[in-house]
């Protein structure tokens, strides 16, 4: 491929796909590369479902981004003809009325969001298929819900191609250069050139930029489980239950009702051990199954002994505190780095892509300090949930 592009985006996960799409919308000739293909099975963006919610405690920045992204997901969903955004509502429950609840409510009041505070009796009335006796309250967001993740990214990439964008399956090697990146090297000797480059490579970013990002992005191994609901019982199917999360003082469990006949989803949102995204083992652990079954026994007892029908091992690409990275490379002035979705990035894909495209077109460094490289330290102190 000898063609020269305005921009090359490396990585066709949710962040790279939306960055390429936004650059194209602004008139750029864009090449979108991925080592394996858009939202492929090893990528964080490859999932049946990802939650979108505006509940973020004090982190209003992410509530706003979730809302702005929601509108873009809605438009993609309408263009796609297949469900991308399913507004099932999202319920987050708390064992006590903690600061995270008060902070969320203050942010939502400022943004005039229709969030409801539900007492345990109301939870039991609306969703009697679950046990809520240990819960102090729930926050319910009627306008949020599930994103059908892999389909969303693949449809977006198809839209990008239909509008004249170029895609290719190429694994690029770590970029070399002093102040400017002249070209990329890929497998099979491919050499690819553009004026500007964006690397949205998820958990692979530290492999491509070991000096800049090694020790600042921590890929962790995360397990997700799907269980078959009982026969003749549609209480655990959408829309009879919303997307749900149990804040559990930051040690969250979350999941979805059966969305497309694949089963009831549950995962424990605590950081697992380190993982290599290319070579890491992808078989879920017996401890992980036991952990979620114990949770089901407490919250959704009718599911506790149901067959486990699917499990997936995926990776979070964590920053120190959970903030995103959307900034220029410190020395290569025509290179931007986009990543650290940190287990909550999918929903924000449209806005991450818009912000990244803006920086590229304006030839700018991060404007938002929380997305800057400078704030990506090696201390592991998760604070964004
Ligand atoms: C179990 C789990 C549950 C989650 N739940 C939620 C949720 O409910 N809600 C939510 O909002 N978020 C959630 N997330 C987070 C979200 O999925 C991620 O933040 C997001 O998908 C990250 O997207 P990305 O584009 O940065 O990375 P990825 O999707 O991993 O994409 C990176 C791409 O870069 C490519 N690449 C890497 N190196 C190279 C190279 N050298 N050459 C070419 N291509 C390369 C890879 O092949 C890959 O396709 C969850 C994540 C996990 C793992």
Short mmCIF file of C-alpha atoms and ligand atoms in Angstrom, two decimals:
data_model
loop_
_atom_site.label_atom_id
_atom_site.label_comp_id
_atom_site.label_asym_id
_atom_site.label_seq_id
_atom_site.Cartn_x
_atom_site.Cartn_y
_atom_site.Cartn_z
CA UNK A 1 0.00 0.00 0.00
CA UNK A 2 1.88 3.11 -1.22
CA UNK A 3 -0.93 5.63 -0.85
CA UNK A 4 -0.35 8.55 1.51
CA UNK A 5 -3.08 9.41 4.02
CA UNK A 6 -3.90 12.49 6.06
CA UNK A 7 -4.06 10.28 9.14
CA UNK A 8 -3.46 6.68 10.11
CA UNK A 9 -5.32 5.34 13.13
CA UNK A 10 -3.78 2.19 14.59
CA UNK A 11 -6.30 0.08 16.54
CA UNK A 12 -9.90 -0.58 15.49
CA UNK A 13 -11.41 -0.98 18.93
CA UNK A 14 -14.08 1.44 20.08
CA UNK A 15 -11.62 4.33 20.60
CA UNK A 16 -9.80 3.96 17.27
CA UNK A 17 -12.97 3.34 15.25
CA UNK A 18 -14.67 6.48 16.58
CA UNK A 19 -11.45 8.53 16.11
CA UNK A 20 -11.20 7.41 12.48
CA UNK A 21 -14.90 8.13 11.97
CA UNK A 22 -14.66 11.65 13.42
CA UNK A 23 -11.52 12.43 11.39
CA UNK A 24 -13.33 11.27 8.26
CA UNK A 25 -16.35 13.42 9.12
CA UNK A 26 -13.97 16.39 9.23
CA UNK A 27 -12.76 15.70 5.69
CA UNK A 28 -9.63 13.65 6.39
CA UNK A 29 -8.43 10.72 4.27
CA UNK A 30 -7.96 8.07 6.92
CA UNK A 31 -6.44 4.59 7.07
CA UNK A 32 -7.67 2.49 10.01
CA UNK A 33 -5.39 -0.44 10.82
CA UNK A 34 -5.76 -3.31 13.20
CA UNK A 35 -3.51 -6.29 13.83
CA UNK A 36 -6.49 -8.63 14.04
CA UNK A 37 -9.52 -6.67 12.72
CA UNK A 38 -12.23 -4.41 14.20
CA UNK A 39 -13.44 -5.43 17.68
CA UNK A 40 -11.83 -8.86 17.32
CA UNK A 41 -11.97 -11.43 20.05
CA UNK A 42 -8.78 -10.39 21.92
CA UNK A 43 -9.75 -6.70 22.08
CA UNK A 44 -11.46 -5.05 25.04
CA UNK A 45 -14.16 -3.79 22.68
CA UNK A 46 -15.21 -7.31 21.68
CA UNK A 47 -18.22 -8.06 23.83
CA UNK A 48 -21.85 -8.93 23.48
CA UNK A 49 -22.76 -6.06 25.78
CA UNK A 50 -21.19 -3.10 27.54
CA UNK A 51 -23.00 -0.90 30.03
CA UNK A 52 -23.63 2.78 29.48
CA UNK A 53 -24.51 4.82 32.55
CA UNK A 54 -24.22 8.34 33.87
CA UNK A 55 -23.67 7.39 37.53
CA UNK A 56 -20.07 8.39 38.24
CA UNK A 57 -20.01 9.78 41.79
CA UNK A 58 -18.06 13.07 41.81
CA UNK A 59 -16.59 12.55 38.31
CA UNK A 60 -18.97 14.84 36.42
CA UNK A 61 -16.57 14.80 33.48
CA UNK A 62 -17.55 11.19 32.75
CA UNK A 63 -21.27 11.78 33.33
CA UNK A 64 -21.17 14.53 30.71
CA UNK A 65 -19.15 12.39 28.31
CA UNK A 66 -21.55 9.47 28.78
CA UNK A 67 -24.49 11.74 27.94
CA UNK A 68 -22.80 13.26 24.88
CA UNK A 69 -21.77 9.80 23.71
CA UNK A 70 -25.26 8.42 24.31
CA UNK A 71 -26.68 10.78 21.70
CA UNK A 72 -24.08 9.55 19.18
CA UNK A 73 -24.77 5.90 20.02
CA UNK A 74 -28.47 6.58 19.50
CA UNK A 75 -27.81 8.02 16.05
CA UNK A 76 -25.58 5.07 15.10
CA UNK A 77 -28.27 2.69 16.36
CA UNK A 78 -30.88 4.40 14.17
CA UNK A 79 -28.63 4.30 11.10
CA UNK A 80 -27.55 0.71 11.72
CA UNK A 81 -30.94 -0.92 11.48
CA UNK A 82 -29.83 -3.43 14.13
CA UNK A 83 -29.98 -2.71 17.86
CA UNK A 84 -26.80 -1.00 19.10
CA UNK A 85 -28.18 0.93 22.06
CA UNK A 86 -30.79 -0.80 24.23
CA UNK A 87 -32.27 1.63 26.71
CA UNK A 88 -33.21 -0.91 29.38
CA UNK A 89 -32.43 1.49 32.20
CA UNK A 90 -29.55 1.03 34.64
CA UNK A 91 -30.00 0.38 38.34
CA UNK A 92 -27.09 0.82 40.76
CA UNK A 93 -27.69 -0.28 44.35
CA UNK A 94 -25.84 0.73 47.53
CA UNK A 95 -25.57 -0.81 51.00
CA UNK A 96 -25.32 2.65 52.49
CA UNK A 97 -25.99 6.22 51.43
CA UNK A 98 -22.33 7.01 50.79
CA UNK A 99 -20.59 10.06 49.31
CA UNK A 100 -20.65 8.45 45.86
CA UNK A 101 -24.48 8.58 45.97
CA UNK A 102 -24.63 12.19 47.16
CA UNK A 103 -22.03 13.27 44.60
CA UNK A 104 -23.87 11.47 41.78
CA UNK A 105 -27.16 13.10 42.74
CA UNK A 106 -25.58 16.56 42.86
CA UNK A 107 -24.07 16.10 39.38
CA UNK A 108 -27.31 14.69 37.97
CA UNK A 109 -29.35 17.54 39.45
CA UNK A 110 -26.99 20.07 37.80
CA UNK A 111 -27.34 18.27 34.47
CA UNK A 112 -31.12 17.93 34.93
CA UNK A 113 -31.03 14.15 34.50
CA UNK A 114 -34.15 12.10 35.27
CA UNK A 115 -32.39 9.83 37.77
CA UNK A 116 -34.67 8.20 40.34
CA UNK A 117 -33.81 7.35 43.96
CA UNK A 118 -35.52 4.07 44.86
CA UNK A 119 -36.14 2.76 48.39
CA UNK A 120 -35.77 -1.01 48.99
CA UNK A 121 -39.57 -1.47 49.09
CA UNK A 122 -39.82 0.10 45.64
CA UNK A 123 -36.98 -2.08 44.34
CA UNK A 124 -38.83 -5.17 45.64
CA UNK A 125 -42.06 -4.01 44.02
CA UNK A 126 -40.46 -3.32 40.61
CA UNK A 127 -38.03 -6.25 40.47
CA UNK A 128 -39.25 -9.03 42.81
CA UNK A 129 -37.03 -11.56 40.97
CA UNK A 130 -34.06 -10.19 42.99
CA UNK A 131 -33.43 -9.89 46.73
CA UNK A 132 -32.83 -6.34 47.92
CA UNK A 133 -32.92 -6.82 51.72
CA UNK A 134 -29.28 -5.69 52.25
CA UNK A 135 -29.71 -2.59 50.12
CA UNK A 136 -30.14 0.97 51.47
CA UNK A 137 -31.18 2.51 48.16
CA UNK A 138 -30.95 2.29 44.40
CA UNK A 139 -30.29 4.89 41.72
CA UNK A 140 -32.18 4.23 38.51
CA UNK A 141 -31.27 5.85 35.19
CA UNK A 142 -34.09 5.20 32.73
CA UNK A 143 -32.33 6.58 29.63
CA UNK A 144 -29.19 4.41 29.82
CA UNK A 145 -28.70 0.67 29.29
CA UNK A 146 -26.71 -1.72 27.11
CA UNK A 147 -24.51 -1.22 24.06
CA UNK A 148 -24.17 -4.25 21.78
CA UNK A 149 -20.46 -3.69 21.69
CA UNK A 150 -18.82 -5.80 18.98
CA UNK A 151 -21.68 -5.14 16.57
CA UNK A 152 -21.47 -1.41 17.31
CA UNK A 153 -17.77 -1.15 16.44
CA UNK A 154 -18.04 -3.36 13.37
CA UNK A 155 -21.02 -1.42 12.03
CA UNK A 156 -19.23 1.87 12.63
CA UNK A 157 -16.18 0.60 10.73
CA UNK A 158 -18.41 -0.54 7.88
CA UNK A 159 -19.95 2.94 7.78
CA UNK A 160 -16.42 4.42 7.67
CA UNK A 161 -15.52 2.13 4.74
CA UNK A 162 -18.76 2.89 2.90
CA UNK A 163 -17.91 6.58 3.14
CA UNK A 164 -14.52 5.95 1.47
CA UNK A 165 -12.33 5.16 4.51
CA UNK A 166 -9.60 2.53 4.10
CA UNK A 167 -9.06 -0.36 6.50
CA UNK A 168 -6.36 -3.01 6.63
CA UNK A 169 -5.21 -5.89 8.80
CA UNK A 170 -1.65 -4.94 9.71
CA UNK A 171 0.33 -5.38 12.89
CA UNK A 172 2.61 -2.36 13.23
CA UNK A 173 5.96 -2.43 15.00
CA UNK A 174 6.95 0.08 17.69
CA UNK A 175 7.36 3.45 15.95
CA UNK A 176 10.79 5.02 15.63
CA UNK A 177 11.73 8.67 15.16
CA UNK A 178 13.05 11.80 16.81
CA UNK A 179 10.51 14.59 16.45
CA UNK A 180 8.27 13.35 13.65
CA UNK A 181 7.09 9.89 12.69
CA UNK A 182 7.76 9.52 8.95
CA UNK A 183 6.15 6.13 8.39
CA UNK A 184 4.91 2.98 10.11
CA UNK A 185 6.33 -0.45 9.63
CA UNK A 186 3.96 -3.38 9.58
CA UNK A 187 4.19 -7.12 9.21
CA UNK A 188 5.18 -8.50 5.79
CA UNK A 189 7.37 -5.43 5.25
CA UNK A 190 4.44 -3.03 4.85
CA UNK A 191 5.44 0.62 5.06
CA UNK A 192 2.62 3.12 5.64
CA UNK A 193 2.80 6.90 5.61
CA UNK A 194 0.56 9.74 6.74
CA UNK A 195 0.87 13.28 8.03
CA UNK A 196 -0.46 12.31 11.46
CA UNK A 197 -0.83 9.12 13.46
CA UNK A 198 -3.14 8.03 16.25
CA UNK A 199 -2.41 4.97 18.34
CA UNK A 200 -5.57 3.63 20.01
CA UNK A 201 -4.14 0.26 20.89
CA UNK A 202 -5.81 -0.57 24.18
CA UNK A 203 -3.77 -2.94 26.36
CA UNK A 204 -1.10 -3.12 23.64
CA UNK A 205 -0.05 0.54 24.03
CA UNK A 206 2.80 -0.22 26.48
CA UNK A 207 4.20 -2.78 24.00
CA UNK A 208 4.31 -0.15 21.26
CA UNK A 209 5.63 2.65 23.48
CA UNK A 210 7.56 0.90 26.27
CA UNK A 211 9.58 3.98 27.22
CA UNK A 212 6.64 6.36 27.40
CA UNK A 213 3.85 4.09 28.63
CA UNK A 214 5.54 1.11 30.29
CA UNK A 215 4.51 1.16 33.97
CA UNK A 216 1.76 3.72 33.28
CA UNK A 217 -0.83 1.32 31.80
CA UNK A 218 -1.65 -1.88 33.68
CA UNK A 219 -3.52 -4.52 31.66
CA UNK A 220 -5.50 -6.78 34.03
CA UNK A 221 -7.29 -10.06 33.39
CA UNK A 222 -11.07 -9.80 33.81
CA UNK A 223 -13.66 -12.58 33.76
CA UNK A 224 -17.27 -12.33 32.57
CA UNK A 225 -19.94 -15.03 32.93
CA UNK A 226 -23.31 -15.80 31.33
CA UNK A 227 -25.87 -18.11 32.94
CA UNK A 228 -28.97 -19.71 31.38
CA UNK A 229 -32.21 -18.49 33.02
CA UNK A 230 -34.72 -21.16 34.15
CA UNK A 231 -37.07 -22.69 31.57
CA UNK A 232 -40.38 -20.88 31.09
CA UNK A 233 -39.19 -17.94 33.17
CA UNK A 234 -38.76 -14.55 31.50
CA UNK A 235 -38.04 -12.56 34.69
CA UNK A 236 -34.34 -12.46 33.81
CA UNK A 237 -34.83 -11.37 30.22
CA UNK A 238 -34.74 -7.80 28.89
CA UNK A 239 -36.77 -5.67 29.46
CA UNK A 240 -38.03 -7.29 32.67
CA UNK A 241 -34.83 -6.34 34.48
CA UNK A 242 -32.57 -3.34 33.77
CA UNK A 243 -28.81 -3.34 33.52
CA UNK A 244 -27.72 -3.56 37.15
CA UNK A 245 -24.67 -2.81 39.27
CA UNK A 246 -24.06 -3.33 42.95
CA UNK A 247 -21.61 -0.61 44.01
CA UNK A 248 -20.51 -2.72 47.00
CA UNK A 249 -18.27 0.13 48.25
CA UNK A 250 -16.35 0.25 45.01
CA UNK A 251 -15.88 -3.53 44.72
CA UNK A 252 -18.66 -3.65 42.15
CA UNK A 253 -20.62 -6.57 40.68
CA UNK A 254 -22.66 -5.78 37.56
CA UNK A 255 -24.49 -7.37 34.69
CA UNK A 256 -27.42 -7.53 32.32
CA UNK A 257 -30.56 -9.55 31.90
CA UNK A 258 -30.59 -11.99 28.99
CA UNK A 259 -30.32 -9.66 25.98
CA UNK A 260 -30.22 -11.69 22.80
CA UNK A 261 -30.75 -15.21 24.09
CA UNK A 262 -27.13 -15.51 25.27
CA UNK A 263 -27.91 -15.64 29.00
CA UNK A 264 -27.82 -13.50 32.14
CA UNK A 265 -24.51 -11.67 32.41
CA UNK A 266 -22.54 -11.10 35.60
CA UNK A 267 -19.00 -9.89 36.32
CA UNK A 268 -16.98 -8.72 39.31
CA UNK A 269 -15.38 -5.36 38.57
CA UNK A 270 -12.25 -5.82 40.68
CA UNK A 271 -8.84 -5.78 39.02
CA UNK A 272 -7.56 -9.25 38.21
CA UNK A 273 -3.92 -10.30 37.78
CA UNK A 274 -1.71 -8.82 35.02
CA UNK A 275 -2.27 -10.18 31.50
CA UNK A 276 -0.45 -10.13 28.18
CA UNK A 277 -3.22 -9.33 25.65
CA UNK A 278 -1.65 -11.46 22.88
CA UNK A 279 -0.68 -14.54 24.83
CA UNK A 280 -2.67 -14.51 28.09
CA UNK A 281 -4.78 -17.56 28.96
CA UNK A 282 -8.48 -17.00 28.17
CA UNK A 283 -10.10 -19.73 30.24
CA UNK A 284 -12.12 -18.47 33.19
CA UNK A 285 -11.07 -19.69 36.64
CA UNK A 286 -13.01 -21.98 38.99
CA UNK A 287 -12.61 -19.27 41.69
CA UNK A 288 -14.23 -16.73 39.38
CA UNK A 289 -17.23 -19.00 38.77
CA UNK A 290 -17.59 -19.68 42.52
CA UNK A 291 -17.40 -15.96 43.28
CA UNK A 292 -20.22 -14.98 40.91
CA UNK A 293 -22.34 -17.99 41.90
CA UNK A 294 -22.08 -16.88 45.54
CA UNK A 295 -23.23 -13.41 44.49
CA UNK A 296 -26.12 -14.85 42.47
CA UNK A 297 -27.20 -16.89 45.52
CA UNK A 298 -27.51 -13.66 47.51
CA UNK A 299 -29.03 -11.34 44.89
CA UNK A 300 -30.65 -13.52 42.20
CA UNK A 301 -31.22 -16.86 43.98
CA UNK A 302 -33.20 -18.40 41.09
CA UNK A 303 -30.01 -18.25 39.00
CA UNK A 304 -27.49 -19.56 41.54
CA UNK A 305 -27.50 -23.14 40.27
CA UNK A 306 -28.26 -22.49 36.62
CA UNK A 307 -25.81 -23.71 33.95
CA UNK A 308 -22.90 -21.48 33.10
CA UNK A 309 -23.29 -21.17 29.32
CA UNK A 310 -20.46 -18.82 28.41
CA UNK A 311 -17.44 -17.26 30.01
CA UNK A 312 -15.00 -14.75 28.58
CA UNK A 313 -11.64 -13.44 29.68
CA UNK A 314 -10.97 -9.90 28.59
CA UNK A 315 -8.53 -7.21 29.71
CA UNK A 316 -8.88 -3.81 31.28
CA UNK A 317 -6.15 -1.36 30.23
CA UNK A 318 -5.96 0.62 33.46
CA UNK A 319 -4.42 3.98 34.13
CA UNK A 320 -3.38 4.81 37.69
CA UNK A 321 -6.78 6.16 38.73
CA UNK A 322 -9.06 5.17 35.82
CA UNK A 323 -8.77 8.41 33.83
CA UNK A 324 -8.37 8.23 30.06
CA UNK A 325 -5.29 9.09 28.02
CA UNK A 326 -5.99 11.38 25.02
CA UNK A 327 -2.81 13.34 24.41
CA UNK A 328 0.08 13.94 22.08
CA UNK A 329 3.23 11.84 22.28
CA UNK A 330 5.89 13.74 24.31
CA UNK A 331 8.51 13.79 21.52
CA UNK A 332 6.89 12.59 18.29
CA UNK A 333 4.87 15.71 17.48
CA UNK A 334 2.65 14.10 14.83
CA UNK A 335 1.61 11.17 17.05
CA UNK A 336 -1.34 11.01 19.49
CA UNK A 337 -1.97 8.34 22.13
CA UNK A 338 -5.53 7.31 22.99
CA UNK A 339 -6.44 4.68 25.56
CA UNK A 340 -6.72 3.57 29.20
CA UNK A 341 -10.45 2.82 29.04
CA UNK A 342 -9.84 1.27 32.49
CA UNK A 343 -12.92 -0.95 32.53
CA UNK A 344 -15.37 1.89 31.84
CA UNK A 345 -14.32 3.28 28.47
CA UNK A 346 -16.65 1.68 25.95
CA UNK A 347 -19.65 3.94 26.57
CA UNK A 348 -17.43 6.99 26.00
CA UNK A 349 -16.08 5.84 22.62
CA UNK A 350 -17.90 8.50 20.55
CA UNK A 351 -16.65 11.37 22.70
CA UNK A 352 -13.12 9.96 23.09
CA UNK A 353 -12.98 9.76 19.28
CA UNK A 354 -14.31 13.29 18.87
CA UNK A 355 -11.80 14.73 21.36
CA UNK A 356 -8.90 12.79 19.80
CA UNK A 357 -9.84 13.93 16.29
CA UNK A 358 -10.02 17.53 17.49
CA UNK A 359 -6.50 17.37 18.99
CA UNK A 360 -5.14 15.85 15.77
CA UNK A 361 -6.76 18.49 13.57
CA UNK A 362 -5.72 21.34 15.83
CA UNK A 363 -2.21 19.92 16.20
CA UNK A 364 -2.70 20.24 19.97
CA UNK A 365 -1.73 18.68 23.28
CA UNK A 366 -4.43 17.47 25.71
CA UNK A 367 -6.67 20.35 26.79
CA UNK A 368 -8.22 18.39 29.66
CA UNK A 369 -5.58 17.73 32.36
CA UNK A 370 -7.26 14.48 33.38
CA UNK A 371 -6.62 13.07 29.88
CA UNK A 372 -3.00 14.21 29.72
CA UNK A 373 0.03 11.95 29.68
CA UNK A 374 1.50 13.95 32.57
CA UNK A 375 -1.27 12.76 34.91
CA UNK A 376 -0.69 9.09 34.03
CA UNK A 377 1.50 7.98 36.91
CA UNK A 378 2.67 4.54 37.94
CA UNK A 379 0.82 4.62 41.29
CA UNK A 380 -2.13 2.22 41.26
CA UNK A 381 -4.91 4.17 42.96
CA UNK A 382 -8.22 3.52 41.30
CA UNK A 383 -10.69 6.28 42.02
CA UNK A 384 -12.98 6.41 38.96
CA UNK A 385 -15.83 3.89 39.19
C1 LIG B 1 -14.69 -7.45 31.06
C2 LIG B 1 -14.84 -6.02 30.65
C3 LIG B 1 -16.01 -5.36 30.93
C4 LIG B 1 -16.17 -4.02 30.58
N1 LIG B 1 -17.35 -3.42 30.83
C5 LIG B 1 -17.56 -2.16 30.39
C6 LIG B 1 -18.85 -1.58 30.52
O1 LIG B 1 -19.81 -2.22 30.99
N2 LIG B 1 -19.01 -0.30 30.09
C7 LIG B 1 -18.00 0.42 29.54
O2 LIG B 1 -18.23 1.57 29.17
N3 LIG B 1 -16.76 -0.13 29.37
C8 LIG B 1 -16.52 -1.39 29.78
N4 LIG B 1 -15.30 -1.97 29.61
C9 LIG B 1 -14.18 -1.17 29.08
C10 LIG B 1 -14.17 -1.05 27.57
O3 LIG B 1 -14.55 -2.26 26.95
C11 LIG B 1 -12.78 -0.60 27.11
O4 LIG B 1 -12.41 0.56 27.84
C12 LIG B 1 -12.75 -0.27 25.62
O5 LIG B 1 -13.31 -1.32 24.86
C13 LIG B 1 -11.31 -0.01 25.20
O6 LIG B 1 -11.29 0.18 23.81
P1 LIG B 1 -9.94 0.44 23.03
O7 LIG B 1 -10.35 0.81 21.65
O8 LIG B 1 -9.07 1.38 23.79
O9 LIG B 1 -9.13 -0.96 23.07
P2 LIG B 1 -9.36 -2.33 22.28
O10 LIG B 1 -10.79 -2.60 22.05
O11 LIG B 1 -8.59 -3.38 23.01
O12 LIG B 1 -8.72 -2.08 20.87
C14 LIG B 1 -7.33 -1.94 20.69
C15 LIG B 1 -6.99 -2.44 19.31
O13 LIG B 1 -5.64 -2.10 18.99
C16 LIG B 1 -5.15 -3.12 18.14
N5 LIG B 1 -3.67 -3.14 18.16
C17 LIG B 1 -2.90 -3.26 19.25
N6 LIG B 1 -1.60 -3.28 18.88
C18 LIG B 1 -1.58 -3.17 17.53
C19 LIG B 1 -0.52 -3.14 16.57
N7 LIG B 1 0.76 -3.24 16.94
N8 LIG B 1 -0.84 -3.01 15.26
C20 LIG B 1 -2.14 -2.91 14.88
N9 LIG B 1 -3.18 -2.96 15.76
C21 LIG B 1 -2.89 -3.08 17.06
C22 LIG B 1 -5.70 -4.39 18.77
O14 LIG B 1 -5.66 -5.46 17.86
C23 LIG B 1 -7.09 -3.95 19.19
O15 LIG B 1 -8.06 -4.29 18.23
C24 LIG B 1 -15.11 -3.32 29.93
C25 LIG B 1 -13.93 -4.00 29.64
C26 LIG B 1 -13.79 -5.33 29.96
C27 LIG B 1 -12.53 -6.06 29.61
#
